[in-house]
mmCIF file with all atom_site columns, C-alpha atoms in Angstrom:
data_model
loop_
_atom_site.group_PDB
_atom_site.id
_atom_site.type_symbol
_atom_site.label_atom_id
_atom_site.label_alt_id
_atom_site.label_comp_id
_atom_site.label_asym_id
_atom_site.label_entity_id
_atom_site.label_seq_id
_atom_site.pdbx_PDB_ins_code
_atom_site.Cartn_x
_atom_site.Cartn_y
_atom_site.Cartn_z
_atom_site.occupancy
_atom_site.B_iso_or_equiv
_atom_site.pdbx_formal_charge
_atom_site.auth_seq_id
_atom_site.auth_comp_id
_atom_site.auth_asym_id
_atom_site.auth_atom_id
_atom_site.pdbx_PDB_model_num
ATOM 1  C CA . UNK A 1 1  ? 3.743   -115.648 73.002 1.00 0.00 ? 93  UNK A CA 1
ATOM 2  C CA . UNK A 1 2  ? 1.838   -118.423 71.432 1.00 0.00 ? 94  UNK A CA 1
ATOM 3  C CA . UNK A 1 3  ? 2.919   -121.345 69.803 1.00 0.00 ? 95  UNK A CA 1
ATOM 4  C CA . UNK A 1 4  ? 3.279   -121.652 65.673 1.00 0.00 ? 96  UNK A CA 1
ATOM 5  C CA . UNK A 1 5  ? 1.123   -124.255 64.258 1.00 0.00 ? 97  UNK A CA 1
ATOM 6  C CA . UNK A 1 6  ? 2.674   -126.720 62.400 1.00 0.00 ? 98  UNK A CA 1
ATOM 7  C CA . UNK A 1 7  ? -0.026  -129.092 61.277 1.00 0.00 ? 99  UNK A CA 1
ATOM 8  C CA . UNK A 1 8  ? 0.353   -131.109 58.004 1.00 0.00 ? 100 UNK A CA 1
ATOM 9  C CA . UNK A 1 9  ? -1.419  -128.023 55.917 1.00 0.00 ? 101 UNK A CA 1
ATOM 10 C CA . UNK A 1 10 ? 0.236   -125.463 57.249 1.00 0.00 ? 102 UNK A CA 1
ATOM 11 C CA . UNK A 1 11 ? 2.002   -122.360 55.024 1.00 0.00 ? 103 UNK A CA 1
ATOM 12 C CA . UNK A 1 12 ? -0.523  -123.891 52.171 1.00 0.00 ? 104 UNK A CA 1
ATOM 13 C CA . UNK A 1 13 ? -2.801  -120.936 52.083 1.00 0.00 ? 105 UNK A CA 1
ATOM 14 C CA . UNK A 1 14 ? -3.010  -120.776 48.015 1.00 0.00 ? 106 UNK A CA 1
ATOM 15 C CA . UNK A 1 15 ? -1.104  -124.099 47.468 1.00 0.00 ? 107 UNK A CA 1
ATOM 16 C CA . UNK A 1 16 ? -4.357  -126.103 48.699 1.00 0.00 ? 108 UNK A CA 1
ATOM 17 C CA . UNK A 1 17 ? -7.002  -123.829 47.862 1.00 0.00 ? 109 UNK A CA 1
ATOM 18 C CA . UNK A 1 18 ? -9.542  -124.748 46.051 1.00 0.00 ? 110 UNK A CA 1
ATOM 19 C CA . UNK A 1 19 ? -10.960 -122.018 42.999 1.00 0.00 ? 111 UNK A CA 1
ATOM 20 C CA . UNK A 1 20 ? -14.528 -120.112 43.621 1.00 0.00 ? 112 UNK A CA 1
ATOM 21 C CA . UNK A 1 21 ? -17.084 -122.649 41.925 1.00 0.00 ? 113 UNK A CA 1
ATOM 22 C CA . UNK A 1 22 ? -15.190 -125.715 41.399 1.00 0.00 ? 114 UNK A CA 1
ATOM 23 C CA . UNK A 1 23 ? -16.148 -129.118 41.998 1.00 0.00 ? 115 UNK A CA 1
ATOM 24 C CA . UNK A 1 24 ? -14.238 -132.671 41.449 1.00 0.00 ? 116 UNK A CA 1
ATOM 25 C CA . UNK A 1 25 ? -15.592 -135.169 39.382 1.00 0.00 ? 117 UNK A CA 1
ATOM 26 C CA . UNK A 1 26 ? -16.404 -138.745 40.191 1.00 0.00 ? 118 UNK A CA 1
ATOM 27 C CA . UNK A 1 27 ? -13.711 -139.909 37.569 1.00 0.00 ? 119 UNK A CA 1
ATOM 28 C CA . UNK A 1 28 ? -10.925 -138.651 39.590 1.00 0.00 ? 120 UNK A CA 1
ATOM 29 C CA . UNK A 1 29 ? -11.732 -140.304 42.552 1.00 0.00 ? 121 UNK A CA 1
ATOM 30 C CA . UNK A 1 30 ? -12.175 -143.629 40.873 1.00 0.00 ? 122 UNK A CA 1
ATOM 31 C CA . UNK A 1 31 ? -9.401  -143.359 38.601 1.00 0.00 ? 123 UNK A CA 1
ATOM 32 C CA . UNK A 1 32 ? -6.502  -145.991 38.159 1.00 0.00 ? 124 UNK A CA 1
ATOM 33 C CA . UNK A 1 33 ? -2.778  -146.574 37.203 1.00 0.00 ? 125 UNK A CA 1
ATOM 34 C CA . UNK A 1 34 ? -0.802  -149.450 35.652 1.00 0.00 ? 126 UNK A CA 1
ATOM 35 C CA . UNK A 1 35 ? 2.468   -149.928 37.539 1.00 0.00 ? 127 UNK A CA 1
ATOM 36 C CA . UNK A 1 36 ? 5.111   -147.975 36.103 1.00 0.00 ? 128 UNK A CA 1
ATOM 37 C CA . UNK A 1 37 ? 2.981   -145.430 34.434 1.00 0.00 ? 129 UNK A CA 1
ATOM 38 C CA . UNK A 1 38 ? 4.493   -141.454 34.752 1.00 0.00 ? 130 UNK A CA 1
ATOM 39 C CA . UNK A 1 39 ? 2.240   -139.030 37.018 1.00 0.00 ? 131 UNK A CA 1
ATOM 40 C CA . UNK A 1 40 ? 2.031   -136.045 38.917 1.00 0.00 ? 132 UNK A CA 1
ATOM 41 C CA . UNK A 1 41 ? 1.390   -135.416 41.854 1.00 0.00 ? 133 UNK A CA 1
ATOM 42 C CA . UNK A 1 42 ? -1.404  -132.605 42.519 1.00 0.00 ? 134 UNK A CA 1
ATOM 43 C CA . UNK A 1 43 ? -3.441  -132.335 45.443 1.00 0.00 ? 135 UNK A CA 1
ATOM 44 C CA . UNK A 1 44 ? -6.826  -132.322 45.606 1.00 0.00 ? 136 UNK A CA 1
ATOM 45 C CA . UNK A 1 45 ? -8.237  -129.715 48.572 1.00 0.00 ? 137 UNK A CA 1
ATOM 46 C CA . UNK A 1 46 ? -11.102 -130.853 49.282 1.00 0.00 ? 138 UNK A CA 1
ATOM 47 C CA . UNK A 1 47 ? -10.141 -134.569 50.050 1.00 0.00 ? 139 UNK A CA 1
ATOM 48 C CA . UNK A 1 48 ? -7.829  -134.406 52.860 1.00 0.00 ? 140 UNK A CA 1
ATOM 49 C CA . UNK A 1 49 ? -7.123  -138.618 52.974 1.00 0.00 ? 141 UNK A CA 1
ATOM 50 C CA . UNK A 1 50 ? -4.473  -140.002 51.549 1.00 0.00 ? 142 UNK A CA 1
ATOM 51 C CA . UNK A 1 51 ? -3.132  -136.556 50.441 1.00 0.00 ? 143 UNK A CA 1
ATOM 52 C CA . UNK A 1 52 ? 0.935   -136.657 50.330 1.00 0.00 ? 144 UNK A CA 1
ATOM 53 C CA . UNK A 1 53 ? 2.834   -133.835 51.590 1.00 0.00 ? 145 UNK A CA 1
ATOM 54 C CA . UNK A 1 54 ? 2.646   -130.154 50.237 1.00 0.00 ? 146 UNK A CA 1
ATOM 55 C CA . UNK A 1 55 ? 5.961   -130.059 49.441 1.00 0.00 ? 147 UNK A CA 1
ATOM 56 C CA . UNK A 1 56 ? 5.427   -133.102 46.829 1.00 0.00 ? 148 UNK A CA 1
ATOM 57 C CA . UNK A 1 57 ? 3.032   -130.772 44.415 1.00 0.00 ? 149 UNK A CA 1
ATOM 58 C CA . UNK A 1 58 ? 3.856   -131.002 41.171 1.00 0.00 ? 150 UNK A CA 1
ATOM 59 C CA . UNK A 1 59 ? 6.836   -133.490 40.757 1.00 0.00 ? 151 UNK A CA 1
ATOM 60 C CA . UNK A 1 60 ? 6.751   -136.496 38.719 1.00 0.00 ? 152 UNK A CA 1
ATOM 61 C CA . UNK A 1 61 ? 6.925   -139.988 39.854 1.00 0.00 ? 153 UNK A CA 1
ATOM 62 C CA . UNK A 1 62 ? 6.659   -143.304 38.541 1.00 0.00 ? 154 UNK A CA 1
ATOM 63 C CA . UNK A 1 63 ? 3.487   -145.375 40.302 1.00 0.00 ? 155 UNK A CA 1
ATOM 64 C CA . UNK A 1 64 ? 5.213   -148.948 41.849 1.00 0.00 ? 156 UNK A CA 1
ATOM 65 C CA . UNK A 1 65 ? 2.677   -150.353 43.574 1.00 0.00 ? 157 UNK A CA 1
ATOM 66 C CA . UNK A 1 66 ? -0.820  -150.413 44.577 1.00 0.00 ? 158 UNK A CA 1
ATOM 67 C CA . UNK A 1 67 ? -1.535  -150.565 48.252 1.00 0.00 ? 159 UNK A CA 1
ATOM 68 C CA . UNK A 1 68 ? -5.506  -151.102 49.102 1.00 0.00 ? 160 UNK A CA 1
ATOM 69 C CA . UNK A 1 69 ? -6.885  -147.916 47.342 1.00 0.00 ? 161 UNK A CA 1
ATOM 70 C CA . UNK A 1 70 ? -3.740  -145.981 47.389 1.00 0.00 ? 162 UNK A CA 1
ATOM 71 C CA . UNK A 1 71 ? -0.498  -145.735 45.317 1.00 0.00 ? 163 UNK A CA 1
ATOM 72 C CA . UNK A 1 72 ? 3.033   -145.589 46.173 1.00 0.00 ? 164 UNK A CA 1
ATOM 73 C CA . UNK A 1 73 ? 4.453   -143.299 43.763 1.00 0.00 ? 165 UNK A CA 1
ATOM 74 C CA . UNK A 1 74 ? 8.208   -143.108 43.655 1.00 0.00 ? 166 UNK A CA 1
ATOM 75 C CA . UNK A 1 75 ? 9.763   -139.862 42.625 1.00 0.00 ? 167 UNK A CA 1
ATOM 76 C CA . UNK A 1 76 ? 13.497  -137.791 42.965 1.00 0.00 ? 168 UNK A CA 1
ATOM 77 C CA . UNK A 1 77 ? 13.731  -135.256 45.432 1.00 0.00 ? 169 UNK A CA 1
ATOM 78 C CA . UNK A 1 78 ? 17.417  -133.794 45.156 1.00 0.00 ? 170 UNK A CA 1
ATOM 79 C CA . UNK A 1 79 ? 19.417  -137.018 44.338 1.00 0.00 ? 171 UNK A CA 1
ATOM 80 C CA . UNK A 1 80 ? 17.742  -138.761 46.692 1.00 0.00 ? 172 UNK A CA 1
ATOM 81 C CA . UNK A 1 81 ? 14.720  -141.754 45.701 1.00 0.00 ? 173 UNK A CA 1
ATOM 82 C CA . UNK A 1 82 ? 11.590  -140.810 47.993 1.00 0.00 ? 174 UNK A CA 1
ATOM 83 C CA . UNK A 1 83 ? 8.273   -143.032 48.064 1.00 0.00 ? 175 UNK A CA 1
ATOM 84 C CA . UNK A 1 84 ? 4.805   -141.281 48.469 1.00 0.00 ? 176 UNK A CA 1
ATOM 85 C CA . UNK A 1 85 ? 1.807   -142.572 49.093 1.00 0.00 ? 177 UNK A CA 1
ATOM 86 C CA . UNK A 1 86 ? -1.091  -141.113 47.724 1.00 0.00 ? 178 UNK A CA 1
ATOM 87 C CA . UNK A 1 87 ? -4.885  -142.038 46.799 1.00 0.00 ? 179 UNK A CA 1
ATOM 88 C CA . UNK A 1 88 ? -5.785  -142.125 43.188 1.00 0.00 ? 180 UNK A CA 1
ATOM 89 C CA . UNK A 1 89 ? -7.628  -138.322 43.781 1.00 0.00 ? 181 UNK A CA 1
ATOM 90 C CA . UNK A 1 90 ? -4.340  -136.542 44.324 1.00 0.00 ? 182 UNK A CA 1
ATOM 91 C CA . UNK A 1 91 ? -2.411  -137.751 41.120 1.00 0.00 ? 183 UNK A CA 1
ATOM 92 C CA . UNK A 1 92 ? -2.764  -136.963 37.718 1.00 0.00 ? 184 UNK A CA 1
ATOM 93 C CA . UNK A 1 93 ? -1.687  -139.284 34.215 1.00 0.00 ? 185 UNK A CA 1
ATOM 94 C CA . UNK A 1 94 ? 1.287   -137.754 32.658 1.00 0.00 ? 186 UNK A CA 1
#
């Protein structure tokens, strides 16, 4: 038998694909956050760096800290606190 894949975008079929046509702006790539502004966290497909983990699409976090041209966002996950980091691309002002 062979082996399942389990690579970072695996099982993301539709939940990293990008629509027919569409193309990311500039502006989203150069964007920035105060700390302790609200945002969510949506991937952007077609820049794989600095993308957080699949499962982290769509929850809302509270950005901490800057770290070189990323953010740590921190956001709930259950009851527990979780920090993700994430480039500006992937997150989106609440």
């Amino acid at each position: 038998m062979v082996r399942k894949s389990r690579g970072i975008r695996a099982k993301t079929r539709k939940k990293l694909a990008q629509k027919p046509g569409y193309r990311p702006t500039i502006t989203k790539f150069l964007q920035e956050f105060k700390e302790g502004q609200r945002v969510i966290i949506n991937p952007e497909p077609s820049s794989h760096s600095g993308m957080p983990h699949h499962r982290f699409k769509g929850k809302i976090g509270k950005v901490i800290e800057r770290r070189g041209k990323s953010y740590i966002v921190e956001i709930i996950d259950g009851n527990k606190v979780k920090k993700v980091i994430s480039k500006p691309e992937h997150l989106k002002a609440v």
